[in-house]
XYZ file of N, CA and C in Angstrom:
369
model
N -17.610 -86.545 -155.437
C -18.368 -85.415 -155.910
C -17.437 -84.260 -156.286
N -15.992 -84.185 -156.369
C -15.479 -83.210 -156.956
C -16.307 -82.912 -158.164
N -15.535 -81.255 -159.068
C -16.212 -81.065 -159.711
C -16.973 -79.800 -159.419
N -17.148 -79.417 -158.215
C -17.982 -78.071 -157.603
C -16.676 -77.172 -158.111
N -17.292 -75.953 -158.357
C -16.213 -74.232 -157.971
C -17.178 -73.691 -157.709
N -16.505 -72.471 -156.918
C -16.837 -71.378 -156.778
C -16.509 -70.420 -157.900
N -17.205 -69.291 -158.407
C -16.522 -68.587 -159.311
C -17.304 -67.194 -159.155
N -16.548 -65.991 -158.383
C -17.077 -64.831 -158.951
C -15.922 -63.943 -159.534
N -17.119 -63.178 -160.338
C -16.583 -62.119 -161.732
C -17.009 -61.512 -161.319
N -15.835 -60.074 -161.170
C -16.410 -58.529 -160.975
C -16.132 -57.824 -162.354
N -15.870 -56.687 -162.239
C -16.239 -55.815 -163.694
C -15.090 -56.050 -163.934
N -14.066 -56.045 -163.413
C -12.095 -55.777 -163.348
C -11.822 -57.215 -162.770
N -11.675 -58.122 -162.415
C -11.360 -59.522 -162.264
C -11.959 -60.234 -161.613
N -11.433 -61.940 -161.555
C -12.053 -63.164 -161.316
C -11.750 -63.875 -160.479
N -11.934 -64.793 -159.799
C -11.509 -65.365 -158.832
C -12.319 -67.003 -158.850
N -11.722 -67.974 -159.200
C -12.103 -69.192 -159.389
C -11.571 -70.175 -158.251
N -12.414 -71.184 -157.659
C -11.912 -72.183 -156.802
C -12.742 -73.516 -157.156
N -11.996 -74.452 -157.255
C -12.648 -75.577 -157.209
C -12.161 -76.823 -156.152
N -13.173 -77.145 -155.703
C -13.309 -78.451 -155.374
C -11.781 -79.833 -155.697
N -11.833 -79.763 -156.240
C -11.000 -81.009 -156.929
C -9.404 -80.713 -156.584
N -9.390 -79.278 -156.612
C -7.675 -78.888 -156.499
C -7.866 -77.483 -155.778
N -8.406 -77.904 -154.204
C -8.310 -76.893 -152.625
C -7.394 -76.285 -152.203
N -6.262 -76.496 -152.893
C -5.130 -75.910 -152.425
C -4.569 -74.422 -153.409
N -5.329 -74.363 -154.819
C -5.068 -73.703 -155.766
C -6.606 -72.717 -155.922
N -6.039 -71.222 -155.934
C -7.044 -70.217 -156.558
C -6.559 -69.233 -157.164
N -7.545 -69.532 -158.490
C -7.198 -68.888 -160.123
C -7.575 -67.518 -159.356
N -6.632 -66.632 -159.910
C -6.808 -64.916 -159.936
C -6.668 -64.254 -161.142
N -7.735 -63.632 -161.946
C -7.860 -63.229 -162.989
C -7.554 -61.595 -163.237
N -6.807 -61.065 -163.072
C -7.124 -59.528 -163.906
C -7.371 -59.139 -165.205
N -8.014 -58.512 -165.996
C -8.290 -58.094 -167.096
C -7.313 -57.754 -167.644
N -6.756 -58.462 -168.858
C -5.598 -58.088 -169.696
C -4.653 -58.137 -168.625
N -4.368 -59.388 -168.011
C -2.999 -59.853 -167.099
C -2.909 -60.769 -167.474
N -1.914 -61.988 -167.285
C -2.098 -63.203 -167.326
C -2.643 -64.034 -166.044
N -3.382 -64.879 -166.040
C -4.278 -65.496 -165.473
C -2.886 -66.402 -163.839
N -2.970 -66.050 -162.928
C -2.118 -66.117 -161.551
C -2.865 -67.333 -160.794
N -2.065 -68.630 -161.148
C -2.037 -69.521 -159.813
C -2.506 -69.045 -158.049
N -3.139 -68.861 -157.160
C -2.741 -68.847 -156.322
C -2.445 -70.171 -155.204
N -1.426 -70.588 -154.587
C -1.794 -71.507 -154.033
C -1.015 -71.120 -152.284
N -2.219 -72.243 -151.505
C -2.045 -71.924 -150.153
C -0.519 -72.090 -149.404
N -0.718 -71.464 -148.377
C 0.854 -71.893 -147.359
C 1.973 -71.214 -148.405
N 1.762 -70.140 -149.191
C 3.124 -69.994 -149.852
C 3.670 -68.556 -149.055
N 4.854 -68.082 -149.223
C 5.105 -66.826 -148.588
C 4.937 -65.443 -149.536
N 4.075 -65.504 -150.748
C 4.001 -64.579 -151.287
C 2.611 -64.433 -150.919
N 1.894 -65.056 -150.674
C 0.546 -64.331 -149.622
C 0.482 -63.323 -148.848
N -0.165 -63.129 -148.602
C -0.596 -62.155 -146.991
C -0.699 -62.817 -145.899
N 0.410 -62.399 -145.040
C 0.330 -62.920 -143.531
C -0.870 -63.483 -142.806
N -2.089 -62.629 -143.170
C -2.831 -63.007 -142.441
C -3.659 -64.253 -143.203
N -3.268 -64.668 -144.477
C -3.718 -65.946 -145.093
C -3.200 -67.185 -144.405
N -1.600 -66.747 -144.108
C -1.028 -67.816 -143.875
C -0.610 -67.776 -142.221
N -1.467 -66.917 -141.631
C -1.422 -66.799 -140.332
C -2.215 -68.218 -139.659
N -3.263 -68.685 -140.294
C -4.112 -70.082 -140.147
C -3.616 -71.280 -140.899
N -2.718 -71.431 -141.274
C -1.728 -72.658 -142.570
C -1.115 -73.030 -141.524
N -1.395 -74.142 -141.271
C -1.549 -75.581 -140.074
C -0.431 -76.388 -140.956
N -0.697 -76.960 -141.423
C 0.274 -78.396 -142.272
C 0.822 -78.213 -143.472
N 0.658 -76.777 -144.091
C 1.816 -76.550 -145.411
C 1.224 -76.476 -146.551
N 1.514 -76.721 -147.799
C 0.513 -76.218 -149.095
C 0.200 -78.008 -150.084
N 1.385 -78.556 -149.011
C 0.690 -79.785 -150.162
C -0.134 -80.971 -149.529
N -1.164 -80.116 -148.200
C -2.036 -80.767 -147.690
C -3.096 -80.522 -147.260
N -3.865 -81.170 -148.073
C -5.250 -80.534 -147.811
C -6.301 -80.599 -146.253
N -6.321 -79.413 -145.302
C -7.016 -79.230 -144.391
C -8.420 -80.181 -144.672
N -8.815 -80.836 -143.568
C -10.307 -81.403 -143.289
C -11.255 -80.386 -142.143
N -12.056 -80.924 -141.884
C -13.081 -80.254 -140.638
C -12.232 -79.897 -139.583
N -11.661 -80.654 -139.245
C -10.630 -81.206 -137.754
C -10.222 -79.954 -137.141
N -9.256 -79.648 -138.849
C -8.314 -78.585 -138.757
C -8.485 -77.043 -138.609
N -9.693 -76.943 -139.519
C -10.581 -75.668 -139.792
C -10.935 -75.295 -138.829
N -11.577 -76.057 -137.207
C -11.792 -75.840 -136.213
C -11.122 -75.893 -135.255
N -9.784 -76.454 -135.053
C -8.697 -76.405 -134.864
C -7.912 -74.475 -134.879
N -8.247 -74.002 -135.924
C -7.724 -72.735 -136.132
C -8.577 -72.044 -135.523
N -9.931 -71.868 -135.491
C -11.034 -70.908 -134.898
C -10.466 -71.594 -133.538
N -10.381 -72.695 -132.886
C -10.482 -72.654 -130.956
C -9.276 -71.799 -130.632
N -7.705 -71.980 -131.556
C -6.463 -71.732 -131.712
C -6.714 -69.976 -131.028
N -7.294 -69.028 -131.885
C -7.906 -68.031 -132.256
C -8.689 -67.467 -130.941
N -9.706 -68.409 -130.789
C -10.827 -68.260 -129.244
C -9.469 -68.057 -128.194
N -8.498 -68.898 -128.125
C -8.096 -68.807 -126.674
C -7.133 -68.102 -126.801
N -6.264 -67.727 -127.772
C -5.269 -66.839 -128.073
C -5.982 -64.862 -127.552
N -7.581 -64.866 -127.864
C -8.467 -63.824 -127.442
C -8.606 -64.070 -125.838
N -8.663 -65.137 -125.782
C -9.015 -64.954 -124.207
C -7.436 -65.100 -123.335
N -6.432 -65.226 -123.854
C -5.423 -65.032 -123.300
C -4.860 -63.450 -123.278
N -5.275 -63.027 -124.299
C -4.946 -61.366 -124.832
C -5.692 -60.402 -123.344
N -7.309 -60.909 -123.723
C -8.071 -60.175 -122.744
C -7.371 -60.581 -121.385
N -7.250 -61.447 -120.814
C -6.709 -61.511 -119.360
C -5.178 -61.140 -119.327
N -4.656 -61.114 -120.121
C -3.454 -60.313 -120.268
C -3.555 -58.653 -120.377
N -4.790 -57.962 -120.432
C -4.739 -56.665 -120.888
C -4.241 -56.368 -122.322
N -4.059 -57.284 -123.366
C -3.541 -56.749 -124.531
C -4.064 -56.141 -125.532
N -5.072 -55.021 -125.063
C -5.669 -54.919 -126.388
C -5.385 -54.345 -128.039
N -4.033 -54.229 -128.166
C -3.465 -54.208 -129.701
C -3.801 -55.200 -130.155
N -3.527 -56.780 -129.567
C -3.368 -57.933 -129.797
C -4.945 -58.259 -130.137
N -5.863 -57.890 -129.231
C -7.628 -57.902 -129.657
C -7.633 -57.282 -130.798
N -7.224 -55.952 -130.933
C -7.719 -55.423 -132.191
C -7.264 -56.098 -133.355
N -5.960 -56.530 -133.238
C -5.781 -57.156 -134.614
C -5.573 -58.456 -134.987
N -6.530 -58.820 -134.027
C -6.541 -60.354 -134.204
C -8.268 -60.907 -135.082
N -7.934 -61.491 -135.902
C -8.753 -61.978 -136.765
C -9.275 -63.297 -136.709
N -10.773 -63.534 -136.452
C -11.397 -65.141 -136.562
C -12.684 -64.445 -136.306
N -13.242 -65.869 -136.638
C -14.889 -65.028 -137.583
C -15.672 -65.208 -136.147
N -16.559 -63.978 -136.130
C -17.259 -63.698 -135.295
C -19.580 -64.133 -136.085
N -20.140 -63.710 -135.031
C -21.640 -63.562 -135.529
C -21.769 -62.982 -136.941
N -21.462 -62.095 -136.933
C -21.677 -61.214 -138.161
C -20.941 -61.948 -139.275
N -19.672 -62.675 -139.239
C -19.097 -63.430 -140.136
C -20.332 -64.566 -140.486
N -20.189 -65.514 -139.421
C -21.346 -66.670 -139.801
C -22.506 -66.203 -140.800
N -23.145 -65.090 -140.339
C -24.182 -64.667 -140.886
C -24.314 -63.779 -142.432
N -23.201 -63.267 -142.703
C -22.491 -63.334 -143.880
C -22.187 -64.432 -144.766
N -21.976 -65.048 -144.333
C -21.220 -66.318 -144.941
C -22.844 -67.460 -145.413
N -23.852 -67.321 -144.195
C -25.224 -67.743 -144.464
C -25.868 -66.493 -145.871
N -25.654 -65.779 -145.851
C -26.615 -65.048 -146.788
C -25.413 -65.265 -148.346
N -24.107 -65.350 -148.022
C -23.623 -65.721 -149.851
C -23.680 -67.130 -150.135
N -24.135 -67.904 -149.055
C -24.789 -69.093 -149.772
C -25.884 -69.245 -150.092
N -27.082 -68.243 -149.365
C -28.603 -67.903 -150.224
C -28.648 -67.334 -151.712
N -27.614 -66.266 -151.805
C -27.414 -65.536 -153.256
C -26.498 -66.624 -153.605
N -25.969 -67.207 -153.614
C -25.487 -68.262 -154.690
C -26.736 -69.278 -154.809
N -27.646 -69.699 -154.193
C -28.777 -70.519 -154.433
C -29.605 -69.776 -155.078
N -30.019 -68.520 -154.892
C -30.968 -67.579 -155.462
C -30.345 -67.608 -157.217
N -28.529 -67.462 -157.162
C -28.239 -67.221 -158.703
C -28.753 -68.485 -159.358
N -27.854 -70.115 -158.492
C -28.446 -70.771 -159.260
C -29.748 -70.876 -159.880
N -30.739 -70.532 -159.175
C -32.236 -71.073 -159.581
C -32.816 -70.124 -160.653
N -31.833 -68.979 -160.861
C -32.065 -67.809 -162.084
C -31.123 -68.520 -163.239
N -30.677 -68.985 -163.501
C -29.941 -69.403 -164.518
C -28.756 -69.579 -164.382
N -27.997 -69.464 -162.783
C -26.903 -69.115 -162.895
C -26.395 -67.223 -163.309
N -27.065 -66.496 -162.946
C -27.024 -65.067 -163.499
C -26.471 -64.329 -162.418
N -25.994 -62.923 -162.836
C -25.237 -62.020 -161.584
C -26.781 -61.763 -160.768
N -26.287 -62.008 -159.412
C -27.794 -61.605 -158.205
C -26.786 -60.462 -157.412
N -27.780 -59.540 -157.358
C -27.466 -58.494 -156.183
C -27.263 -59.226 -154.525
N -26.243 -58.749 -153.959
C -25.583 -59.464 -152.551
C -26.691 -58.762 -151.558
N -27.855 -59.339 -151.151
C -28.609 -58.761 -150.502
C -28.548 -59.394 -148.866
């Protein structure tokens, strides 16, 4: 079933992902040239490649993805019984409010599809 992307367009640039090639995301600016991005590289942001498990020329499964969130859980619960709370504050993995985010831009992407595919307000 490859063949899926993701694709949103803002007023000023684009951001394309597909299915077929997971390791690569198109970054568009207006009147730039159109930017490869691909995972595990060191011109990212730390905190992209703070979760890059096995490198850029391998594509993560379920395993792994959850693998990084438990990684994350106990690294928090080592912080808290350590007293570290710098280390709480700036430690990143998706919480309630993430999940539930992440549930409502897959409703507005179902809501766009069933409009034609058209821009839907992020409600």
């Amino acid at each position: 079933m490859d063949g899926h992307r993701i694709r949103i367009v803002a007023s000023k640039a684009s951001l394309e992902w597909w299915d077929s090639k997971p390791n690569e995301l198109r970054y568009e600016v207006q009147g730039e040239p159109i930017q490869m991005l691909v995972r595990g590289m060191p011109y990212l942001d730390s905190r992209c490649n703070a979760d890059e498990r096995l490198g850029a020329l391998h594509t993560e499964g379920l395993s792994e993805a959850w693998a990084n969130i438990y990684l994350k859980f106990a690294v928090a619960i080592d912080a808290k019984n350590r007293g570290d709370k710098q280390m709480l504050q700036n430690l990143i993995y998706p919480d309630v409010d993430a999940g539930i985010e992440g549930i409502r831009w897959v409703e507005n992407c179902v809501r766009s599809a069933e409009k034609g595919s058209v821009w839907v307000d992020f409600k």
